[in-house]
Short mmCIF file of N, CA and C in Angstrom, two decimals:
data_model
loop_
_atom_site.label_atom_id
_atom_site.label_comp_id
_atom_site.label_asym_id
_atom_site.label_seq_id
_atom_site.Cartn_x
_atom_site.Cartn_y
_atom_site.Cartn_z
N MET A 518 0.83 -1.19 0.00
CA MET A 518 0.01 0.01 -0.02
C MET A 518 0.88 1.26 0.01
N LEU A 519 1.93 1.28 0.77
CA LEU A 519 2.85 2.43 0.86
C LEU A 519 3.46 2.69 -0.52
N THR A 520 3.89 1.58 -1.19
CA THR A 520 4.48 1.73 -2.50
C THR A 520 3.51 2.35 -3.48
N LEU A 521 2.29 1.90 -3.44
CA LEU A 521 1.22 2.45 -4.30
C LEU A 521 1.03 3.95 -4.01
N CYS A 522 1.02 4.22 -2.73
CA CYS A 522 0.83 5.63 -2.35
C CYS A 522 1.96 6.51 -2.84
N LEU A 523 3.17 5.97 -2.77
CA LEU A 523 4.38 6.76 -3.25
C LEU A 523 4.31 6.94 -4.76
N ILE A 524 3.84 5.97 -5.50
CA ILE A 524 3.79 6.00 -6.92
C ILE A 524 2.70 6.99 -7.39
N THR A 525 1.54 6.94 -6.73
CA THR A 525 0.40 7.74 -7.18
C THR A 525 0.31 9.07 -6.54
N GLY A 526 1.15 9.27 -5.44
CA GLY A 526 1.18 10.56 -4.80
C GLY A 526 0.07 10.70 -3.74
N CYS A 527 -0.62 9.62 -3.40
CA CYS A 527 -1.65 9.62 -2.35
C CYS A 527 -2.70 10.63 -2.58
N THR A 528 -3.12 10.81 -3.83
CA THR A 528 -4.14 11.81 -4.11
C THR A 528 -5.46 11.17 -4.21
N ASN A 529 -6.48 12.00 -4.16
CA ASN A 529 -7.86 11.57 -4.38
C ASN A 529 -8.29 12.09 -5.76
N ALA A 530 -7.41 11.94 -6.73
CA ALA A 530 -7.63 12.46 -8.04
C ALA A 530 -8.89 11.87 -8.66
N GLY A 531 -9.51 12.65 -9.51
CA GLY A 531 -10.69 12.16 -10.22
C GLY A 531 -11.75 13.26 -10.36
N PRO A 532 -12.84 12.93 -10.91
CA PRO A 532 -13.87 13.89 -11.20
C PRO A 532 -14.42 14.49 -9.86
N ILE A 533 -14.77 15.78 -10.00
CA ILE A 533 -15.39 16.46 -8.87
C ILE A 533 -16.71 17.06 -9.30
N LYS A 534 -17.59 17.27 -8.36
CA LYS A 534 -18.90 17.89 -8.58
C LYS A 534 -18.97 19.40 -8.27
N SER A 535 -18.02 19.85 -7.45
CA SER A 535 -18.03 21.28 -7.10
C SER A 535 -16.64 21.70 -6.74
N PHE A 536 -16.41 22.99 -6.73
CA PHE A 536 -15.15 23.55 -6.28
C PHE A 536 -15.32 24.96 -5.73
N GLU A 537 -14.37 25.43 -4.96
CA GLU A 537 -14.41 26.81 -4.41
C GLU A 537 -13.18 27.53 -4.97
N GLY A 538 -13.39 28.82 -5.16
CA GLY A 538 -12.33 29.64 -5.63
C GLY A 538 -12.66 31.10 -5.53
N TYR A 539 -12.23 31.91 -6.54
CA TYR A 539 -12.51 33.32 -6.54
C TYR A 539 -13.04 33.70 -7.92
N PHE A 540 -14.12 34.52 -7.89
CA PHE A 540 -14.70 35.02 -9.15
C PHE A 540 -13.79 36.12 -9.66
N HIS A 541 -13.46 36.08 -10.95
CA HIS A 541 -12.62 37.08 -11.61
C HIS A 541 -13.42 38.00 -12.54
N THR A 542 -14.01 37.43 -13.56
CA THR A 542 -14.63 38.27 -14.55
C THR A 542 -15.67 37.54 -15.37
N VAL A 543 -16.55 38.30 -16.04
CA VAL A 543 -17.45 37.80 -17.02
C VAL A 543 -16.75 37.94 -18.34
N GLU A 544 -16.42 36.84 -19.00
CA GLU A 544 -15.62 36.88 -20.26
C GLU A 544 -16.49 37.12 -21.46
N ALA A 545 -17.56 36.39 -21.56
CA ALA A 545 -18.50 36.52 -22.67
C ALA A 545 -19.86 36.61 -22.01
N SER A 546 -20.93 36.70 -22.79
CA SER A 546 -22.22 36.87 -22.30
C SER A 546 -22.60 35.85 -21.20
N ASN A 547 -22.16 34.62 -21.28
CA ASN A 547 -22.51 33.63 -20.31
C ASN A 547 -21.32 32.79 -19.87
N THR A 548 -20.10 33.31 -19.96
CA THR A 548 -18.92 32.59 -19.52
C THR A 548 -18.23 33.40 -18.46
N LEU A 549 -17.92 32.69 -17.31
CA LEU A 549 -17.21 33.36 -16.23
C LEU A 549 -15.81 32.80 -16.11
N ARG A 550 -14.88 33.66 -15.72
CA ARG A 550 -13.58 33.22 -15.33
C ARG A 550 -13.50 33.12 -13.86
N ILE A 551 -13.23 31.90 -13.37
CA ILE A 551 -13.18 31.69 -11.87
C ILE A 551 -11.85 30.94 -11.57
N ASP A 552 -11.20 31.43 -10.56
CA ASP A 552 -10.04 30.75 -10.07
C ASP A 552 -10.42 29.37 -9.51
N CYS A 553 -9.83 28.37 -10.08
CA CYS A 553 -10.10 26.98 -9.70
C CYS A 553 -8.85 26.24 -9.23
N SER A 554 -7.93 26.95 -8.75
CA SER A 554 -6.66 26.37 -8.31
C SER A 554 -6.81 25.24 -7.27
N SER A 555 -7.80 25.43 -6.38
CA SER A 555 -7.98 24.39 -5.36
C SER A 555 -8.39 23.05 -5.97
N ALA A 556 -9.19 23.08 -7.05
CA ALA A 556 -9.64 21.88 -7.70
C ALA A 556 -8.48 21.22 -8.47
N VAL A 557 -7.65 22.05 -9.09
CA VAL A 557 -6.48 21.53 -9.79
C VAL A 557 -5.52 20.88 -8.81
N GLN A 558 -5.32 21.54 -7.66
CA GLN A 558 -4.37 21.04 -6.72
C GLN A 558 -4.85 19.69 -6.07
N GLU A 559 -6.14 19.52 -6.03
CA GLU A 559 -6.65 18.22 -5.52
C GLU A 559 -6.15 17.06 -6.39
N ASN A 560 -6.10 17.40 -7.71
CA ASN A 560 -5.67 16.33 -8.64
C ASN A 560 -4.18 16.36 -8.94
N ASP A 561 -3.49 17.40 -8.53
CA ASP A 561 -2.01 17.53 -8.74
C ASP A 561 -1.39 18.20 -7.53
N PRO A 562 -1.24 17.51 -6.40
CA PRO A 562 -0.79 18.23 -5.23
C PRO A 562 0.63 18.77 -5.28
N TYR A 563 1.39 18.41 -6.29
CA TYR A 563 2.78 18.88 -6.43
C TYR A 563 2.81 20.24 -7.12
N ASP A 564 1.72 20.70 -7.67
CA ASP A 564 1.72 21.90 -8.46
C ASP A 564 0.98 23.01 -7.71
N THR A 565 1.47 23.39 -6.54
CA THR A 565 0.77 24.18 -5.56
C THR A 565 0.97 25.70 -5.69
N ASP A 566 1.94 26.17 -6.40
CA ASP A 566 2.15 27.60 -6.44
C ASP A 566 1.76 28.29 -7.76
N ILE A 567 0.98 27.60 -8.56
CA ILE A 567 0.52 28.17 -9.84
C ILE A 567 -1.02 28.31 -9.69
N GLY A 568 -1.45 29.51 -10.16
CA GLY A 568 -2.90 29.74 -10.17
C GLY A 568 -3.53 29.24 -11.44
N TYR A 569 -4.72 28.75 -11.38
CA TYR A 569 -5.42 28.22 -12.56
C TYR A 569 -6.82 28.84 -12.66
N MET A 570 -7.23 29.18 -13.86
CA MET A 570 -8.53 29.70 -14.11
C MET A 570 -9.38 28.68 -14.87
N CYS A 571 -10.66 28.63 -14.50
CA CYS A 571 -11.64 27.84 -15.22
C CYS A 571 -12.62 28.76 -15.95
N LYS A 572 -13.04 28.31 -17.08
CA LYS A 572 -14.11 28.97 -17.83
C LYS A 572 -15.42 28.21 -17.51
N VAL A 573 -16.28 28.90 -16.82
CA VAL A 573 -17.55 28.29 -16.42
C VAL A 573 -18.73 28.92 -17.11
N GLU A 574 -19.51 28.05 -17.79
CA GLU A 574 -20.68 28.54 -18.57
C GLU A 574 -21.89 28.59 -17.64
N VAL A 575 -22.64 29.67 -17.81
CA VAL A 575 -23.90 29.85 -17.07
C VAL A 575 -24.98 29.50 -18.13
N THR A 576 -25.93 28.62 -17.76
CA THR A 576 -27.04 28.26 -18.61
C THR A 576 -28.29 28.88 -18.11
N GLU A 577 -29.38 28.73 -18.79
CA GLU A 577 -30.63 29.21 -18.34
C GLU A 577 -31.11 28.55 -17.04
N ASN A 578 -30.50 27.40 -16.73
CA ASN A 578 -30.91 26.63 -15.56
C ASN A 578 -29.95 26.89 -14.37
N THR A 579 -28.87 27.66 -14.55
CA THR A 579 -27.92 27.95 -13.54
C THR A 579 -28.51 28.89 -12.48
N ILE A 580 -28.45 28.51 -11.22
CA ILE A 580 -28.88 29.35 -10.11
C ILE A 580 -27.66 30.16 -9.69
N ILE A 581 -27.80 31.47 -9.63
CA ILE A 581 -26.71 32.32 -9.15
C ILE A 581 -27.26 33.12 -7.97
N GLU A 582 -26.58 33.04 -6.85
CA GLU A 582 -27.04 33.75 -5.61
C GLU A 582 -25.90 34.02 -4.69
N THR A 583 -26.18 34.90 -3.71
CA THR A 583 -25.19 35.14 -2.65
C THR A 583 -25.40 34.12 -1.56
N GLU A 584 -24.45 34.11 -0.59
CA GLU A 584 -24.58 33.21 0.57
C GLU A 584 -25.88 33.33 1.33
N ASP A 585 -26.40 34.55 1.38
CA ASP A 585 -27.65 34.77 2.11
C ASP A 585 -28.87 34.61 1.24
N GLY A 586 -28.73 34.08 0.08
CA GLY A 586 -29.86 33.69 -0.77
C GLY A 586 -30.34 34.76 -1.72
N LYS A 587 -29.69 35.90 -1.85
CA LYS A 587 -30.11 36.97 -2.81
C LYS A 587 -29.80 36.45 -4.23
N LYS A 588 -30.84 36.40 -5.06
CA LYS A 588 -30.67 36.00 -6.48
C LYS A 588 -29.91 37.00 -7.23
N LEU A 589 -28.99 36.51 -8.13
CA LEU A 589 -28.21 37.33 -8.98
C LEU A 589 -28.29 36.86 -10.41
N ASN A 590 -27.86 37.69 -11.35
CA ASN A 590 -27.78 37.25 -12.74
C ASN A 590 -26.36 37.59 -13.24
N VAL A 591 -26.05 37.24 -14.46
CA VAL A 591 -24.72 37.47 -15.02
C VAL A 591 -24.34 38.95 -15.05
N ASN A 592 -25.32 39.80 -15.28
CA ASN A 592 -25.02 41.26 -15.26
C ASN A 592 -24.63 41.75 -13.91
N ASP A 593 -25.24 41.15 -12.83
CA ASP A 593 -24.84 41.48 -11.46
C ASP A 593 -23.39 41.06 -11.22
N LEU A 594 -23.00 39.92 -11.74
CA LEU A 594 -21.64 39.46 -11.57
C LEU A 594 -20.64 40.39 -12.25
N ALA A 595 -21.06 40.94 -13.38
CA ALA A 595 -20.14 41.87 -14.08
C ALA A 595 -19.77 43.02 -13.21
N GLU A 596 -20.63 43.42 -12.26
CA GLU A 596 -20.37 44.53 -11.32
C GLU A 596 -19.36 44.08 -10.27
N LEU A 597 -19.23 42.74 -10.07
CA LEU A 597 -18.29 42.26 -9.06
C LEU A 597 -16.93 41.91 -9.67
N ASP A 598 -16.73 42.21 -10.92
CA ASP A 598 -15.50 41.90 -11.66
C ASP A 598 -14.31 42.41 -10.83
N VAL A 599 -13.33 41.51 -10.62
CA VAL A 599 -12.14 41.85 -9.85
C VAL A 599 -11.41 43.09 -10.42
N GLU A 600 -11.46 43.27 -11.72
CA GLU A 600 -10.76 44.40 -12.31
C GLU A 600 -11.43 45.68 -12.02
N LYS A 601 -12.75 45.65 -11.70
CA LYS A 601 -13.49 46.83 -11.29
C LYS A 601 -13.36 47.12 -9.79
N THR A 602 -13.48 46.03 -8.98
CA THR A 602 -13.61 46.20 -7.55
C THR A 602 -12.21 46.08 -6.88
N ASN A 603 -11.25 45.42 -7.58
CA ASN A 603 -9.94 45.17 -6.97
C ASN A 603 -10.01 44.25 -5.73
N THR A 604 -11.15 43.67 -5.57
CA THR A 604 -11.34 42.77 -4.40
C THR A 604 -11.99 41.44 -4.94
N PRO A 605 -11.22 40.37 -4.95
CA PRO A 605 -11.82 39.12 -5.41
C PRO A 605 -12.88 38.60 -4.45
N LYS A 606 -13.98 38.12 -5.04
CA LYS A 606 -15.06 37.52 -4.23
C LYS A 606 -14.96 36.01 -4.25
N GLY A 607 -15.10 35.45 -3.05
CA GLY A 607 -15.12 33.98 -2.96
C GLY A 607 -16.31 33.46 -3.67
N VAL A 608 -16.21 32.22 -4.17
CA VAL A 608 -17.33 31.57 -4.94
C VAL A 608 -17.22 30.15 -4.77
N LYS A 609 -18.43 29.52 -4.76
CA LYS A 609 -18.57 28.07 -4.79
C LYS A 609 -19.35 27.75 -6.08
N VAL A 610 -18.80 26.82 -6.87
CA VAL A 610 -19.43 26.42 -8.13
C VAL A 610 -19.85 24.97 -8.01
N ASP A 611 -21.14 24.70 -8.17
CA ASP A 611 -21.62 23.30 -8.32
C ASP A 611 -21.77 23.06 -9.85
N LEU A 612 -21.12 22.06 -10.26
CA LEU A 612 -21.10 21.72 -11.71
C LEU A 612 -22.32 20.90 -12.07
N ALA A 613 -22.77 21.04 -13.33
CA ALA A 613 -23.92 20.28 -13.84
C ALA A 613 -23.51 18.83 -13.92
N GLU A 614 -22.26 18.52 -14.28
CA GLU A 614 -21.79 17.16 -14.35
C GLU A 614 -20.41 17.07 -13.72
N GLU A 615 -20.08 15.91 -13.16
CA GLU A 615 -18.74 15.77 -12.57
C GLU A 615 -17.67 15.95 -13.66
N GLN A 616 -16.59 16.62 -13.29
CA GLN A 616 -15.53 16.95 -14.19
C GLN A 616 -14.18 16.61 -13.59
N ASP A 617 -13.25 16.20 -14.35
CA ASP A 617 -11.85 16.02 -13.90
C ASP A 617 -11.07 17.28 -14.25
N ILE A 618 -10.93 18.16 -13.27
CA ILE A 618 -10.28 19.45 -13.47
C ILE A 618 -8.80 19.34 -13.08
N ASN A 619 -7.90 19.62 -14.03
CA ASN A 619 -6.49 19.41 -13.79
C ASN A 619 -5.66 20.48 -14.50
N THR A 620 -4.39 20.27 -14.63
CA THR A 620 -3.52 21.30 -15.19
C THR A 620 -3.74 21.52 -16.73
N SER A 621 -4.38 20.56 -17.33
CA SER A 621 -4.67 20.70 -18.80
C SER A 621 -5.73 21.78 -19.01
N SER A 622 -5.41 22.73 -19.87
CA SER A 622 -6.36 23.85 -20.08
C SER A 622 -7.72 23.38 -20.64
N SER A 623 -7.71 22.27 -21.34
CA SER A 623 -9.00 21.78 -21.91
C SER A 623 -9.86 21.20 -20.83
N SER A 624 -9.30 20.80 -19.72
CA SER A 624 -10.13 20.31 -18.59
C SER A 624 -10.79 21.40 -17.84
N ARG A 625 -10.33 22.63 -18.06
CA ARG A 625 -10.83 23.82 -17.31
C ARG A 625 -11.68 24.73 -18.18
N GLU A 626 -12.06 24.29 -19.35
CA GLU A 626 -12.92 25.03 -20.26
C GLU A 626 -14.20 24.39 -20.47
N GLY A 627 -15.24 25.18 -20.72
CA GLY A 627 -16.56 24.58 -21.07
C GLY A 627 -17.26 23.90 -19.91
N LEU A 628 -16.86 24.23 -18.72
CA LEU A 628 -17.53 23.69 -17.53
C LEU A 628 -18.95 24.36 -17.40
N LYS A 629 -19.97 23.56 -17.12
CA LYS A 629 -21.29 24.11 -17.00
C LYS A 629 -21.69 24.09 -15.49
N ALA A 630 -22.20 25.27 -15.03
CA ALA A 630 -22.56 25.38 -13.64
C ALA A 630 -24.07 25.14 -13.44
N SER A 631 -24.37 24.35 -12.36
CA SER A 631 -25.77 24.22 -12.02
C SER A 631 -26.12 25.23 -10.95
N LYS A 632 -25.10 25.63 -10.15
CA LYS A 632 -25.34 26.64 -9.12
C LYS A 632 -24.02 27.39 -8.83
N ILE A 633 -24.10 28.67 -8.61
CA ILE A 633 -23.01 29.54 -8.26
C ILE A 633 -23.35 30.35 -7.08
N VAL A 634 -22.55 30.20 -5.97
CA VAL A 634 -22.82 30.97 -4.77
C VAL A 634 -21.66 31.91 -4.52
N ILE A 635 -21.98 33.22 -4.50
CA ILE A 635 -20.97 34.24 -4.28
C ILE A 635 -20.90 34.58 -2.78
N SER A 636 -19.67 34.61 -2.15
CA SER A 636 -19.53 35.03 -0.79
C SER A 636 -19.98 36.42 -0.57
N ASN A 637 -20.54 36.69 0.62
CA ASN A 637 -20.95 38.06 0.94
C ASN A 637 -19.79 38.91 1.27
#
């Protein structure tokens, strides 16, 4: 078991259903850039000092709200853009489907959110 752990790095790598990070910006009408470094690091614990961004798509079924339950939309998120506020907002993203998020840029694009909760 120890040998296996040394070879694989003792990670819990694999698909995840949600991740936490920081909201950065609205890139396109329904695409958000969100820091997902914590999700990447779960799958690659040796890559800890690099930040990673995920492109998260908002669909008509995506629920967007604050921690206290206030409903938001993509336009509201544009006002929270880190480039405007200079203060990153914490965010939890529940994915529509489990995804294997890792250092590969293709694994961090086209993610669809079922729910997005912005920290107060």
